Amino acid sequence: MKKAIGCTGKGLGVLAFAVLCLICIVPFVLLPLMGSYSTEELMQKLPFSFGNHFFENTRTLLKSNFLRVYLNSVLVTVGSIVLSVSISVLAAYSIAKFQYRGAKLFNTLIVVTMMVPGQISTIGYIMEMRAMGMTNSLWPLIFTWMAHPFTCFFLIQFMKNSVPTEVIESGRIDGASEPRILFSLVLPFIRPGVATTVIMLFLWSWNNYTLPMLMINDNEMFTIPLYVANLISEFRFDIGGRMAALTWAVFPVIILFAVFSKSFIAGISAGSVKG
């Protein structure tokens, strides 16, 4: 009886997992399917097979500044990841592994900053960027991630739980400098955590819409979310074109998860378990 109940429970669990997977996968399947039809065809039915208009929709995008927009998003995302990860690793190493007056205060300030909604600081940030003459440029979209509190907090916790203090002390005994200890001894331990922050920063920066909408008016400086939102006014209500643009926009995200999914899961697990 207990064995039958256990098998039934396991079967229900597998069924629930399959349903959740289906719900998550269907939107990614529908994007290229809808991008391969014209707007008129999409208004008549929901497609369940590939149509003949994907390359036509892509050519329509290429006639505009889609390649420039795509490059803008790549530059913003790569710049955001490099700056944010570099500063977060240095801050985490300082707070997690050094004993000095003010370390706990800095950690508390990071936690408090995480509790403040981003919309509250957006107005001040926009005024600051305008005072510095950086409107209609990509720099404000990069600088906003430069000192992100969550990546700092995540790497602090990850470094506390994953990097043995003995390893750092042995490096100091051998006469290694602090930069050498950080890059040669500490980074191998926190590689899954760094990979996790890279994936999260990629998603946040790549899909960021609010700040570009407020900072950028020049079409040449648009990022992909702004470009897709403005396809309505630029190419009438072109549903097929928007779906094709979203397909190309989601493609790097899928590749990133396919390559770094194991590191992402390992980073989340290691960063949440002490010991």
GROMACS .gro file of C-alpha atoms in nm:
model
  275
    1MET     CA    1   0.000   0.000   0.000
    2LYS     CA    2   0.276   0.243   0.098
    3LYS     CA    3   0.469   0.147  -0.215
    4ALA     CA    4   0.166   0.221  -0.433
    5ILE     CA    5   0.115   0.558  -0.264
    6GLY     CA    6   0.484   0.638  -0.312
    7CYS     CA    7   0.467   0.551  -0.682
    8THR     CA    8   0.153   0.763  -0.722
    9GLY     CA    9   0.318   1.058  -0.547
   10LYS     CA   10   0.627   1.022  -0.764
   11GLY     CA   11   0.413   1.008  -1.077
   12LEU     CA   12   0.225   1.324  -0.977
   13GLY     CA   13   0.555   1.498  -0.910
   14VAL     CA   14   0.687   1.403  -1.254
   15LEU     CA   15   0.361   1.517  -1.414
   16ALA     CA   16   0.372   1.852  -1.233
   17PHE     CA   17   0.735   1.899  -1.336
   18ALA     CA   18   0.650   1.819  -1.699
   19VAL     CA   19   0.363   2.071  -1.697
   20LEU     CA   20   0.591   2.342  -1.553
   21CYS     CA   21   0.856   2.267  -1.815
   22LEU     CA   22   0.596   2.288  -2.090
   23ILE     CA   23   0.473   2.625  -1.961
   24CYS     CA   24   0.830   2.758  -1.961
   25ILE     CA   25   0.924   2.619  -2.302
   26VAL     CA   26   0.613   2.715  -2.501
   27PRO     CA   27   0.688   3.092  -2.515
   28PHE     CA   28   1.039   3.026  -2.649
   29VAL     CA   29   0.895   2.796  -2.915
   30LEU     CA   30   0.621   3.038  -3.016
   31LEU     CA   31   0.862   3.330  -3.066
   32PRO     CA   32   1.038   3.194  -3.380
   33LEU     CA   33   0.712   3.044  -3.504
   34MET     CA   34   0.530   3.378  -3.485
   35GLY     CA   35   0.835   3.554  -3.628
   36SER     CA   36   0.806   3.341  -3.942
   37TYR     CA   37   0.459   3.473  -4.033
   38SER     CA   38   0.330   3.805  -4.157
   39THR     CA   39   0.112   4.025  -3.940
   40GLU     CA   40  -0.195   3.944  -4.147
   41GLU     CA   41  -0.142   3.570  -4.102
   42LEU     CA   42  -0.088   3.609  -3.729
   43MET     CA   43  -0.414   3.798  -3.695
   44GLN     CA   44  -0.597   3.497  -3.839
   45LYS     CA   45  -0.449   3.212  -3.634
   46LEU     CA   46  -0.188   3.109  -3.380
   47PRO     CA   47   0.089   2.925  -3.569
   48PHE     CA   48   0.203   2.575  -3.475
   49SER     CA   49   0.455   2.534  -3.759
   50PHE     CA   50   0.716   2.748  -3.933
   51GLY     CA   51   0.598   2.993  -4.194
   52ASN     CA   52   0.773   3.154  -4.489
   53HIS     CA   53   0.826   3.510  -4.364
   54PHE     CA   54   1.104   3.482  -4.103
   55PHE     CA   55   1.382   3.598  -4.335
   56GLU     CA   56   1.152   3.862  -4.481
   57ASN     CA   57   1.080   3.993  -4.132
   58THR     CA   58   1.453   3.982  -4.057
   59ARG     CA   59   1.529   4.180  -4.375
   60THR     CA   60   1.273   4.437  -4.263
   61LEU     CA   61   1.462   4.471  -3.936
   62LEU     CA   62   1.797   4.501  -4.115
   63LYS     CA   63   1.664   4.786  -4.328
   64SER     CA   64   1.636   4.984  -4.007
   65ASN     CA   65   1.915   5.024  -3.749
   66PHE     CA   66   1.865   4.682  -3.588
   67LEU     CA   67   2.233   4.585  -3.615
   68ARG     CA   68   2.336   4.911  -3.447
   69VAL     CA   69   2.079   4.853  -3.174
   70TYR     CA   70   2.201   4.497  -3.124
   71LEU     CA   71   2.560   4.620  -3.095
   72ASN     CA   72   2.448   4.884  -2.844
   73SER     CA   73   2.292   4.616  -2.624
   74VAL     CA   74   2.606   4.401  -2.649
   75LEU     CA   75   2.833   4.692  -2.552
   76VAL     CA   76   2.610   4.794  -2.261
   77THR     CA   77   2.580   4.438  -2.131
   78VAL     CA   78   2.949   4.352  -2.160
   79GLY     CA   79   3.055   4.683  -2.004
   80SER     CA   80   2.806   4.641  -1.719
   81ILE     CA   81   2.924   4.287  -1.645
   82VAL     CA   82   3.296   4.375  -1.650
   83LEU     CA   83   3.259   4.680  -1.425
   84SER     CA   84   3.008   4.531  -1.183
   85VAL     CA   85   3.184   4.197  -1.137
   86SER     CA   86   3.526   4.362  -1.096
   87ILE     CA   87   3.407   4.606  -0.830
   88SER     CA   88   3.189   4.348  -0.655
   89VAL     CA   89   3.474   4.095  -0.630
   90LEU     CA   90   3.707   4.357  -0.480
   91ALA     CA   91   3.442   4.478  -0.235
   92ALA     CA   92   3.348   4.123  -0.135
   93TYR     CA   93   3.710   4.025  -0.078
   94SER     CA   94   3.764   4.333   0.139
   95ILE     CA   95   3.454   4.290   0.354
   96ALA     CA   96   3.453   3.909   0.378
   97LYS     CA   97   3.820   3.840   0.442
   98PHE     CA   98   3.968   4.152   0.604
   99GLN     CA   99   3.922   4.263   0.963
  100TYR     CA  100   3.920   4.642   0.985
  101ARG     CA  101   3.712   4.914   1.140
  102GLY     CA  102   3.414   4.992   0.918
  103ALA     CA  103   3.382   4.654   0.743
  104LYS     CA  104   3.055   4.572   0.922
  105LEU     CA  105   2.928   4.924   0.849
  106PHE     CA  106   2.996   4.880   0.477
  107ASN     CA  107   2.819   4.543   0.482
  108THR     CA  108   2.519   4.701   0.656
  109LEU     CA  109   2.508   4.983   0.402
  110ILE     CA  110   2.502   4.730   0.118
  111VAL     CA  111   2.210   4.545   0.280
  112VAL     CA  112   2.021   4.870   0.343
  113THR     CA  113   2.079   4.979  -0.018
  114MET     CA  114   1.929   4.650  -0.136
  115MET     CA  115   1.609   4.734   0.055
  116VAL     CA  116   1.562   5.066  -0.125
  117PRO     CA  117   1.353   5.030  -0.444
  118GLY     CA  118   1.549   5.118  -0.754
  119GLN     CA  119   1.278   5.357  -0.873
  120ILE     CA  120   1.351   5.588  -0.579
  121SER     CA  121   1.712   5.642  -0.683
  122THR     CA  122   1.636   5.661  -1.056
  123ILE     CA  123   1.535   6.029  -1.047
  124GLY     CA  124   1.855   6.133  -0.869
  125TYR     CA  125   2.063   5.917  -1.104
  126ILE     CA  126   1.904   6.074  -1.412
  127MET     CA  127   1.967   6.425  -1.276
  128GLU     CA  128   2.329   6.331  -1.206
  129MET     CA  129   2.383   6.196  -1.557
  130ARG     CA  130   2.222   6.503  -1.714
  131ALA     CA  131   2.447   6.731  -1.506
  132MET     CA  132   2.746   6.538  -1.640
  133GLY     CA  133   2.620   6.569  -2.000
  134MET     CA  134   2.579   6.194  -2.053
  135THR     CA  135   2.223   6.184  -2.185
  136ASN     CA  136   2.167   6.010  -2.519
  137SER     CA  137   2.474   5.794  -2.460
  138LEU     CA  138   2.537   5.439  -2.345
  139TRP     CA  139   2.746   5.536  -2.042
  140PRO     CA  140   2.452   5.585  -1.799
  141LEU     CA  141   2.324   5.238  -1.889
  142ILE     CA  142   2.664   5.091  -1.794
  143PHE     CA  143   2.738   5.299  -1.485
  144THR     CA  144   2.407   5.208  -1.321
  145TRP     CA  145   2.537   4.851  -1.266
  146MET     CA  146   2.888   4.957  -1.162
  147ALA     CA  147   2.827   4.923  -0.787
  148HIS     CA  148   2.524   4.698  -0.771
  149PRO     CA  149   2.437   4.609  -0.409
  150PHE     CA  150   2.299   4.262  -0.481
  151THR     CA  151   2.609   4.138  -0.663
  152CYS     CA  152   2.826   4.271  -0.380
  153PHE     CA  153   2.608   4.107  -0.115
  154PHE     CA  154   2.589   3.777  -0.304
  155LEU     CA  155   2.965   3.756  -0.353
  156ILE     CA  156   3.030   3.855   0.010
  157GLN     CA  157   2.818   3.565   0.133
  158PHE     CA  158   2.964   3.331  -0.128
  159MET     CA  159   3.320   3.424  -0.031
  160LYS     CA  160   3.251   3.383   0.341
  161ASN     CA  161   3.113   3.032   0.287
  162SER     CA  162   3.338   2.905   0.008
  163VAL     CA  163   3.687   3.048   0.057
  164PRO     CA  164   3.887   2.898   0.348
  165THR     CA  165   4.072   3.162   0.545
  166GLU     CA  166   4.366   2.920   0.575
  167VAL     CA  167   4.424   2.940   0.199
  168ILE     CA  168   4.457   3.318   0.214
  169GLU     CA  169   4.686   3.300   0.518
  170SER     CA  170   4.909   3.043   0.348
  171GLY     CA  171   4.946   3.275   0.050
  172ARG     CA  172   5.045   3.560   0.279
  173ILE     CA  173   5.298   3.341   0.457
  174ASP     CA  174   5.453   3.253   0.120
  175GLY     CA  175   5.492   3.625   0.050
  176ALA     CA  176   5.223   3.662  -0.218
  177SER     CA  177   5.073   4.007  -0.265
  178GLU     CA  178   4.702   4.064  -0.206
  179PRO     CA  179   4.624   4.095  -0.581
  180ARG     CA  180   4.811   3.769  -0.641
  181ILE     CA  181   4.618   3.599  -0.361
  182LEU     CA  182   4.288   3.728  -0.498
  183PHE     CA  183   4.345   3.622  -0.859
  184SER     CA  184   4.541   3.301  -0.800
  185LEU     CA  185   4.388   3.159  -0.481
  186VAL     CA  186   4.049   3.317  -0.419
  187LEU     CA  187   3.900   3.338  -0.769
  188PRO     CA  188   3.914   2.959  -0.832
  189PHE     CA  189   3.697   2.909  -0.522
  190ILE     CA  190   3.438   3.171  -0.621
  191ARG     CA  191   3.420   3.090  -0.992
  192PRO     CA  192   3.063   2.947  -0.966
  193GLY     CA  193   2.954   3.260  -0.778
  194VAL     CA  194   3.109   3.486  -1.040
  195ALA     CA  195   2.937   3.286  -1.316
  196THR     CA  196   2.606   3.328  -1.134
  197THR     CA  197   2.647   3.705  -1.107
  198VAL     CA  198   2.747   3.724  -1.474
  199ILE     CA  199   2.426   3.549  -1.579
  200MET     CA  200   2.208   3.767  -1.356
  201LEU     CA  201   2.378   4.089  -1.470
  202PHE     CA  202   2.343   3.981  -1.830
  203LEU     CA  203   1.968   3.933  -1.791
  204TRP     CA  204   1.917   4.258  -1.598
  205SER     CA  205   2.123   4.470  -1.835
  206TRP     CA  206   2.008   4.303  -2.159
  207ASN     CA  207   1.639   4.339  -2.067
  208ASN     CA  208   1.663   4.683  -1.904
  209TYR     CA  209   1.390   4.908  -2.043
  210THR     CA  210   1.304   5.181  -1.791
  211LEU     CA  211   1.640   5.358  -1.771
  212PRO     CA  212   1.706   5.360  -2.149
  213MET     CA  213   1.354   5.493  -2.203
  214LEU     CA  214   1.426   5.783  -1.966
  215MET     CA  215   1.783   5.856  -2.078
  216ILE     CA  216   1.786   5.801  -2.455
  217ASN     CA  217   1.598   5.987  -2.728
  218ASP     CA  218   1.831   5.918  -3.020
  219ASN     CA  219   1.727   5.617  -3.229
  220GLU     CA  220   2.092   5.532  -3.294
  221MET     CA  221   2.148   5.483  -2.920
  222PHE     CA  222   1.848   5.255  -2.863
  223THR     CA  223   1.889   4.917  -2.698
  224ILE     CA  224   1.685   4.613  -2.799
  225PRO     CA  225   1.394   4.663  -2.553
  226LEU     CA  226   1.349   5.024  -2.670
  227TYR     CA  227   1.379   4.920  -3.034
  228VAL     CA  228   1.114   4.650  -3.002
  229ALA     CA  229   0.879   4.887  -2.819
  230ASN     CA  230   0.914   5.143  -3.099
  231LEU     CA  231   0.852   4.897  -3.382
  232ILE     CA  232   0.481   4.983  -3.357
  233SER     CA  233   0.533   5.341  -3.467
  234GLU     CA  234   0.820   5.267  -3.708
  235PHE     CA  235   0.672   4.978  -3.907
  236ARG     CA  236   0.301   5.015  -3.825
  237PHE     CA  237   0.173   4.737  -3.598
  238ASP     CA  238   0.421   4.478  -3.728
  239ILE     CA  239   0.365   4.175  -3.505
  240GLY     CA  240   0.578   3.945  -3.722
  241GLY     CA  241   0.867   4.192  -3.717
  242ARG     CA  242   0.846   4.229  -3.340
  243MET     CA  243   0.846   3.852  -3.292
  244ALA     CA  244   1.148   3.817  -3.522
  245ALA     CA  245   1.330   4.090  -3.327
  246LEU     CA  246   1.246   3.921  -2.997
  247THR     CA  247   1.370   3.588  -3.137
  248TRP     CA  248   1.711   3.738  -3.215
  249ALA     CA  249   1.708   3.914  -2.877
  250VAL     CA  250   1.637   3.594  -2.681
  251PHE     CA  251   1.895   3.390  -2.872
  252PRO     CA  252   2.200   3.508  -2.665
  253VAL     CA  253   2.008   3.441  -2.342
  254ILE     CA  254   1.940   3.081  -2.444
  255ILE     CA  255   2.304   3.030  -2.543
  256LEU     CA  256   2.423   3.177  -2.213
  257PHE     CA  257   2.202   2.946  -2.006
  258ALA     CA  258   2.294   2.645  -2.217
  259VAL     CA  259   2.665   2.708  -2.157
  260PHE     CA  260   2.661   2.825  -1.794
  261SER     CA  261   2.355   2.652  -1.647
  262LYS     CA  262   2.564   2.410  -1.438
  263SER     CA  263   2.776   2.695  -1.300
  264PHE     CA  264   2.461   2.897  -1.227
  265ILE     CA  265   2.302   2.613  -1.027
  266ALA     CA  266   2.630   2.541  -0.847
  267GLY     CA  267   2.671   2.909  -0.760
  268ILE     CA  268   2.320   2.944  -0.622
  269SER     CA  269   2.356   2.622  -0.418
  270ALA     CA  270   2.702   2.703  -0.280
  271GLY     CA  271   2.610   3.060  -0.199
  272SER     CA  272   2.302   2.960  -0.003
  273VAL     CA  273   2.454   2.680   0.208
  274LYS     CA  274   2.698   2.761   0.484
  275GLY     CA  275   2.992   2.534   0.537
   0.00000   0.00000   0.00000
